Short mmCIF file of C-alpha atoms in Angstrom, two decimals:
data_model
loop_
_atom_site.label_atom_id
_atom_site.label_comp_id
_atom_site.label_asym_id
_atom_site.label_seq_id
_atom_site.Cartn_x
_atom_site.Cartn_y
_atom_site.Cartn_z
CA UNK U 261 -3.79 -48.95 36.39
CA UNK U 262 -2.67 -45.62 35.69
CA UNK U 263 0.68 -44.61 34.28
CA UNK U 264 2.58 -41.94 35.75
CA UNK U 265 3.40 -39.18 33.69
CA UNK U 266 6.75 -38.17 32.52
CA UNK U 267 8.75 -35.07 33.52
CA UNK U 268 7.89 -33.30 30.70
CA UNK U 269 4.02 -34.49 30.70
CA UNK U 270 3.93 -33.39 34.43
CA UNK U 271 5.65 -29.70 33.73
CA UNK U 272 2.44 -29.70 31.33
CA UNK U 273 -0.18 -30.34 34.02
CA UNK U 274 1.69 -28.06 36.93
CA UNK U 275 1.67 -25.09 34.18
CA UNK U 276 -2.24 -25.64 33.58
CA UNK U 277 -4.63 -22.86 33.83
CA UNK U 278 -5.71 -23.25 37.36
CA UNK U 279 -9.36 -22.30 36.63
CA UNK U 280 -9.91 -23.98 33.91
CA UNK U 281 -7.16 -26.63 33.54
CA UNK U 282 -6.63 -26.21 30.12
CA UNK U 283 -3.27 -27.18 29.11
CA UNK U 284 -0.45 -26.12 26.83
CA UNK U 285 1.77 -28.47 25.42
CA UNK U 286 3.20 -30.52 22.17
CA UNK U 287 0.91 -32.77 20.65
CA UNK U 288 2.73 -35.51 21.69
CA UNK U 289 2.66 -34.32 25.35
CA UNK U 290 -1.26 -33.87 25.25
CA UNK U 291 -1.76 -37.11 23.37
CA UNK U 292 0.18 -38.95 26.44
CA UNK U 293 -2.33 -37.31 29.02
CA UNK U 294 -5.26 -38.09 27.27
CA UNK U 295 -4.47 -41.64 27.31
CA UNK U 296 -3.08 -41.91 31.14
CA UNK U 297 -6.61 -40.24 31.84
CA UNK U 298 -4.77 -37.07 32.89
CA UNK U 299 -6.58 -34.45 30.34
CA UNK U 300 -9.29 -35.06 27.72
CA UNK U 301 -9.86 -33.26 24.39
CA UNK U 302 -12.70 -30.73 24.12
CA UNK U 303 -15.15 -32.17 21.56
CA UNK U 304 -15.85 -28.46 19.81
CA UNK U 305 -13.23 -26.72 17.85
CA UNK U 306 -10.79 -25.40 18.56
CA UNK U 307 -9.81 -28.70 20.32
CA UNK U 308 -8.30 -27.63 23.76
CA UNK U 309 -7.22 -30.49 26.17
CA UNK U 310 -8.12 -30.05 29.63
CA UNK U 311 -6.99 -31.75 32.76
CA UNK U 312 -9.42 -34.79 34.15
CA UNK U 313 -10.68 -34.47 37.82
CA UNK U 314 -7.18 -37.02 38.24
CA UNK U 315 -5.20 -34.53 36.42
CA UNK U 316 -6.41 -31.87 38.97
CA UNK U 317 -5.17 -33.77 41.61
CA UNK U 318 -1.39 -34.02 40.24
CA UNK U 319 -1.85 -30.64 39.53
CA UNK U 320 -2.64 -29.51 43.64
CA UNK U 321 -0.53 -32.31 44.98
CA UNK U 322 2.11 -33.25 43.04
CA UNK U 323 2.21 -37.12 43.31
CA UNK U 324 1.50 -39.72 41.45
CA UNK U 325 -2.43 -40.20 39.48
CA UNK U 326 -5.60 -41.54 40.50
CA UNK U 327 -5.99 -45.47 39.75
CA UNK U 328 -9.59 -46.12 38.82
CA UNK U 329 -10.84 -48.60 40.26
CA UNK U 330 -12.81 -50.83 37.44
CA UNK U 331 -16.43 -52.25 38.45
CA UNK U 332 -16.44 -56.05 38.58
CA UNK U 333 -18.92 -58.54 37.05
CA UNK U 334 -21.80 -58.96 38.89
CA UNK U 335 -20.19 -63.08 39.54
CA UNK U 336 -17.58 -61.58 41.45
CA UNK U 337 -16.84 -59.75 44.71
CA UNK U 338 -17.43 -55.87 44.22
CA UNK U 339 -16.11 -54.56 47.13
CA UNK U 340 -13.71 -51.84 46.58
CA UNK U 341 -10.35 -52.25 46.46
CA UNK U 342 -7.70 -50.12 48.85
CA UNK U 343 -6.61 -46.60 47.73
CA UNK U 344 -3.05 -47.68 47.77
CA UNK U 345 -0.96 -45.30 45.51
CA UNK U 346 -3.70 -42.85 44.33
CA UNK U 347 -3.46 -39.38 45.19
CA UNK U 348 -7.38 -38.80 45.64
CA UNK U 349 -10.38 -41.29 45.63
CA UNK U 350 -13.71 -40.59 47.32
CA UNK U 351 -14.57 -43.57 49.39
CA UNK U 352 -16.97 -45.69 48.35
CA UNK U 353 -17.89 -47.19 52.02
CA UNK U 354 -16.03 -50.01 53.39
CA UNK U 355 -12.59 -49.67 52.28
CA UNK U 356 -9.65 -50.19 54.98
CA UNK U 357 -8.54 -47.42 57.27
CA UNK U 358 -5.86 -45.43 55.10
CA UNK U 359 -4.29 -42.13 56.46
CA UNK U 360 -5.67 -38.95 55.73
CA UNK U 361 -9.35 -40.02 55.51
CA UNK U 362 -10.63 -37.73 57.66
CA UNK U 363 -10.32 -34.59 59.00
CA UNK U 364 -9.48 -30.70 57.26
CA UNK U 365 -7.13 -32.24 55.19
CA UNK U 366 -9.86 -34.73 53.56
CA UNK U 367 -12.50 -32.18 53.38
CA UNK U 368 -10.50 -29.65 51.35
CA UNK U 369 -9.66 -32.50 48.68
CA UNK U 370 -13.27 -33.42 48.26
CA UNK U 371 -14.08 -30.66 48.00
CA UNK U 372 -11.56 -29.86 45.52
CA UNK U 373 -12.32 -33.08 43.28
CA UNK U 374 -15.76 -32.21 43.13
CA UNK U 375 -15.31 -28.59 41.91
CA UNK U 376 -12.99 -30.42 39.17
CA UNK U 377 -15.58 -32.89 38.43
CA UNK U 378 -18.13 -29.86 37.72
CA UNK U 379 -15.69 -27.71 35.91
CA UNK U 380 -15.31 -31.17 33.61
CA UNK U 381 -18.88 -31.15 33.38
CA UNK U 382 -19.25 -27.73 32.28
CA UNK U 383 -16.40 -27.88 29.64
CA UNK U 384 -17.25 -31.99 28.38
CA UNK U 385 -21.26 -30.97 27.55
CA UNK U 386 -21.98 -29.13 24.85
CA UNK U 387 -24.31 -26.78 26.85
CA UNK U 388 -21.79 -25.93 29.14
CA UNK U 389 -24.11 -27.39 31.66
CA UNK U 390 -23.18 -28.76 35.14
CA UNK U 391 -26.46 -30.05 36.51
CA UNK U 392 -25.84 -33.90 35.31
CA UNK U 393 -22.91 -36.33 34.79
CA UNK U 394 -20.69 -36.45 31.91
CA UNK U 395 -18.83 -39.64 29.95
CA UNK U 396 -16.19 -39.65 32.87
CA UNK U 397 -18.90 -40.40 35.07
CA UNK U 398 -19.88 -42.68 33.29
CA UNK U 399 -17.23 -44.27 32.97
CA UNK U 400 -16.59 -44.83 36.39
CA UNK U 401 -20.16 -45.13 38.05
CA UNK U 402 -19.24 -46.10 41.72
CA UNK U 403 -16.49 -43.35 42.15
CA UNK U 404 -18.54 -40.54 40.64
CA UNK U 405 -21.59 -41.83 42.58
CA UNK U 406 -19.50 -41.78 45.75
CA UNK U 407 -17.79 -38.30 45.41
CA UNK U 408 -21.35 -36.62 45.30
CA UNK U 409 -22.25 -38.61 48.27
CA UNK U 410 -18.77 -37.38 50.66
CA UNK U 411 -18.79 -33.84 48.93
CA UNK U 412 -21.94 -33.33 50.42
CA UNK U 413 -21.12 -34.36 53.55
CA UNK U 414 -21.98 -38.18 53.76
CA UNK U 415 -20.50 -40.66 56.09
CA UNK U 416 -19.10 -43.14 54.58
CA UNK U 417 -18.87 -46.74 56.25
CA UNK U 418 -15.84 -47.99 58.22
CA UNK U 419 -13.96 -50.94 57.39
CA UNK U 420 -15.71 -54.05 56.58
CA UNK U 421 -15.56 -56.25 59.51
CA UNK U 422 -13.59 -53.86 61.73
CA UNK U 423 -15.22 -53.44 65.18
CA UNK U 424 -12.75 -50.90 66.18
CA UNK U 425 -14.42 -48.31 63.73
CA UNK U 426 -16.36 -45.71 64.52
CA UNK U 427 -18.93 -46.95 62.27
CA UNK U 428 -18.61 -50.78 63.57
CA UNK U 429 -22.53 -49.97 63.92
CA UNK U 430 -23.02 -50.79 60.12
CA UNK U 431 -23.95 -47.12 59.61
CA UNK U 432 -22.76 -45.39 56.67
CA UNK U 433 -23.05 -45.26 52.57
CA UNK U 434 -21.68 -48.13 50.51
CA UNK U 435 -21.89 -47.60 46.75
CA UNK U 436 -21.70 -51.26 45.11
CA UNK U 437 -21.57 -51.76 41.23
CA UNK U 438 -24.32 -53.49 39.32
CA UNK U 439 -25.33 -55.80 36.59
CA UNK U 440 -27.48 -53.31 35.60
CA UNK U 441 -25.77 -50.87 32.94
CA UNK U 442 -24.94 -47.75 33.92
CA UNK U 443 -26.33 -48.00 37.19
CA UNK U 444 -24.79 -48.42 40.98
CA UNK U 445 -26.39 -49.37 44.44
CA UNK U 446 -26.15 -47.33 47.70
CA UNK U 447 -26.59 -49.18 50.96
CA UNK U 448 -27.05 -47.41 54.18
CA UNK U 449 -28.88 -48.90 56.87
CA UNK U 450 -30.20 -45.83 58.37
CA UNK U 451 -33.62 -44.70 56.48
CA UNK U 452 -33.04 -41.17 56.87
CA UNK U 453 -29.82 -41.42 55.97
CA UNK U 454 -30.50 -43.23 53.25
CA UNK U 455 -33.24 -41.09 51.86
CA UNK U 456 -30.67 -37.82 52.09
CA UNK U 457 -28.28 -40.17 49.96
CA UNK U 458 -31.24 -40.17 47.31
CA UNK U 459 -31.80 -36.51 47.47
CA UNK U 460 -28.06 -35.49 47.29
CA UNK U 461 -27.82 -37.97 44.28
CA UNK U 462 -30.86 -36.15 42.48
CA UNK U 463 -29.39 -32.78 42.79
CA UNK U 464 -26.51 -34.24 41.46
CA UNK U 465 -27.83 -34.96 38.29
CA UNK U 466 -28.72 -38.89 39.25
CA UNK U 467 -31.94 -40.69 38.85
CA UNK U 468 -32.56 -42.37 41.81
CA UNK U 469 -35.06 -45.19 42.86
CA UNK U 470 -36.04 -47.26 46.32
CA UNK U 471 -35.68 -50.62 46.01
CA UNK U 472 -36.01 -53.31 48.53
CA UNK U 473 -33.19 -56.46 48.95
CA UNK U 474 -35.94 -59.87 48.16
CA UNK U 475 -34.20 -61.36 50.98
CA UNK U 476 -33.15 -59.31 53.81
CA UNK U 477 -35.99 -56.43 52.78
CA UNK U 478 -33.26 -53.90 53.14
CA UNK U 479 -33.45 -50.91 51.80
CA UNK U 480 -31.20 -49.44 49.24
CA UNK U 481 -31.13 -47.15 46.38
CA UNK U 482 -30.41 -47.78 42.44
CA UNK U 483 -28.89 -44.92 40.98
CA UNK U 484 -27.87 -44.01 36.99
CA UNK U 485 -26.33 -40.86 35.46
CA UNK U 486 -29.20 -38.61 34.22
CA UNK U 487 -28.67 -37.73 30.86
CA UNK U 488 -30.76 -34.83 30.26
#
C-alpha cells in the first residue's frame, strides 16, 4: 500500500509543472516521492523527477495516492480488489459499485490519468515516444491494461454476482492477471466487443492475441506491453 505523503512532500507535488509534472524540491523531498510511487527520476541527465500518473492525481485532487493493486499468483483468486482509499483507479471489470464510477465526473479523470500515463511515456523512453508502454506499465499490467480499455470508452463489467447492475447480463471487459509474464487476459463475452478491446489495446502499444478458454471455448484476449 501506498504511503501518504507529508506536508512538505505534498506542497512539492501541488507546485509541479502542470504540463509536464516535473517537480522542484530537496533531495530528500524527491527521494520520498520516488519511493511512495508519487514521481520517478528521468533516466538522462540532468536527472529531473517527475510526478507518476498517481502523483497526477494528488496533484488535480488533493487526497490521498493511488494503492496499486498487486497481481496475484496464478493459485489464487485474481479478482480485483475494491478501490477503497485511492483517489483514481481505472476499473478492471467486476469490482463493487463505489461512488463516482460513472458519469462526467469519471470521464474527466480517465481521461486525465491517461493523458498522465502518455506524458510518462513520453518523458520515461528515451525516444520520447508515446506509442507503447513504459516500466510503470509494466509494472502494473492489469491497471495499465484497463485504463486504455475505459479511456477509450469501454464498458467495464458490473459487480460480480450483482443482478441489480446494469451489466447483470455478463457484458463488459474484465482484465484478469496471468501466469504468463508480462501478460494479462481480457474477458468480454460479446465478440464485437471483444474484438474492439483487441484493437484499442493495439493502438495502445499492446500485442494482442485470440485465444479460446479449453473448457468453456470462450473467447478472450492475451495481451503484453509491446516493447518496440
Amino acid at each position: 500500500m501506498a504511503l501518504s505523503p507529508t506536508p512538505a512532500q505534498r506542497r512539492v507535488v501541488e507546485a509541479a509543472d502542470p504540463g509536464t509534472g516535473r517537480l522542484r524540491g530537496t533531495e530528500a523531498q524527491l527521494t520520498g516521492l520516488v519511493k511512495r510511487g508519487l514521481a520517478f527520476r528521468h533516466p538522462r541527465p540532468p536527472h529531473d523527477h517527475f510526478l507518476t500518473p498517481a502523483g497526477h492525481r494528488i496533484r488535480e485532487a488533493g487526497g490521498e495516492p493511488e494503492i496499486p493493486v498487486a497481481s496475484a499468483p496464478a493459485s489464487q483468486d485474481v479478482s480485483p480488489a475494491p478501490a477503497a482509499r485511492e483517489v483514481f483507479a481505472a476499473r478492471v471489470g467486476g469490482e463493487p459499485s463505489v461512488a463516482g464510477a460513472a458519469g462526467d465526473a469519471r470521464l474527466r479523470e480517465v481521461r486525465g490519468a491517461w493523458q498522465g500515463l502518455l506524458e510518462l511515456r513520453r518523458m520515461t523512453h528515451p525516444d520520447g515516444s508515446t506509442d507503447r508502454p513504459c516500466a510503470w506499465e509494466r509494472a502494473h499490467l492489469v491497471r495499465a491494461a484497463a485504463l486504455a480499455l475505459e479511456a477509450a470508452g469501454h464498458r467495464p463489467a458490473g459487480p460480480d454476482g450483482d443482478d441489480r447492475s446494469d451489466d447483470a447480463d455478463g457484458g463488459g471487459y474484465r482484465v484478469r492477471a496471468t501466469p504468463q509474464p508480462e501478460a494479462v487476459a481480457v474477458h468480454e463475452p460479446d465478440g464485437a466487443a471483444l474484438r474492439a478491446c483487441a484493437e484499442t489495446l493495439e493502438r495502445a502499444g499492446w500485442q494482442v492475441g485470440e485465444h479460446t478458454e479449453p473448457r468453456s471455448r470462450a473467447r478472450y484476449l492475451l495481451a503484453s506491453p509491446r516493447k518496440v
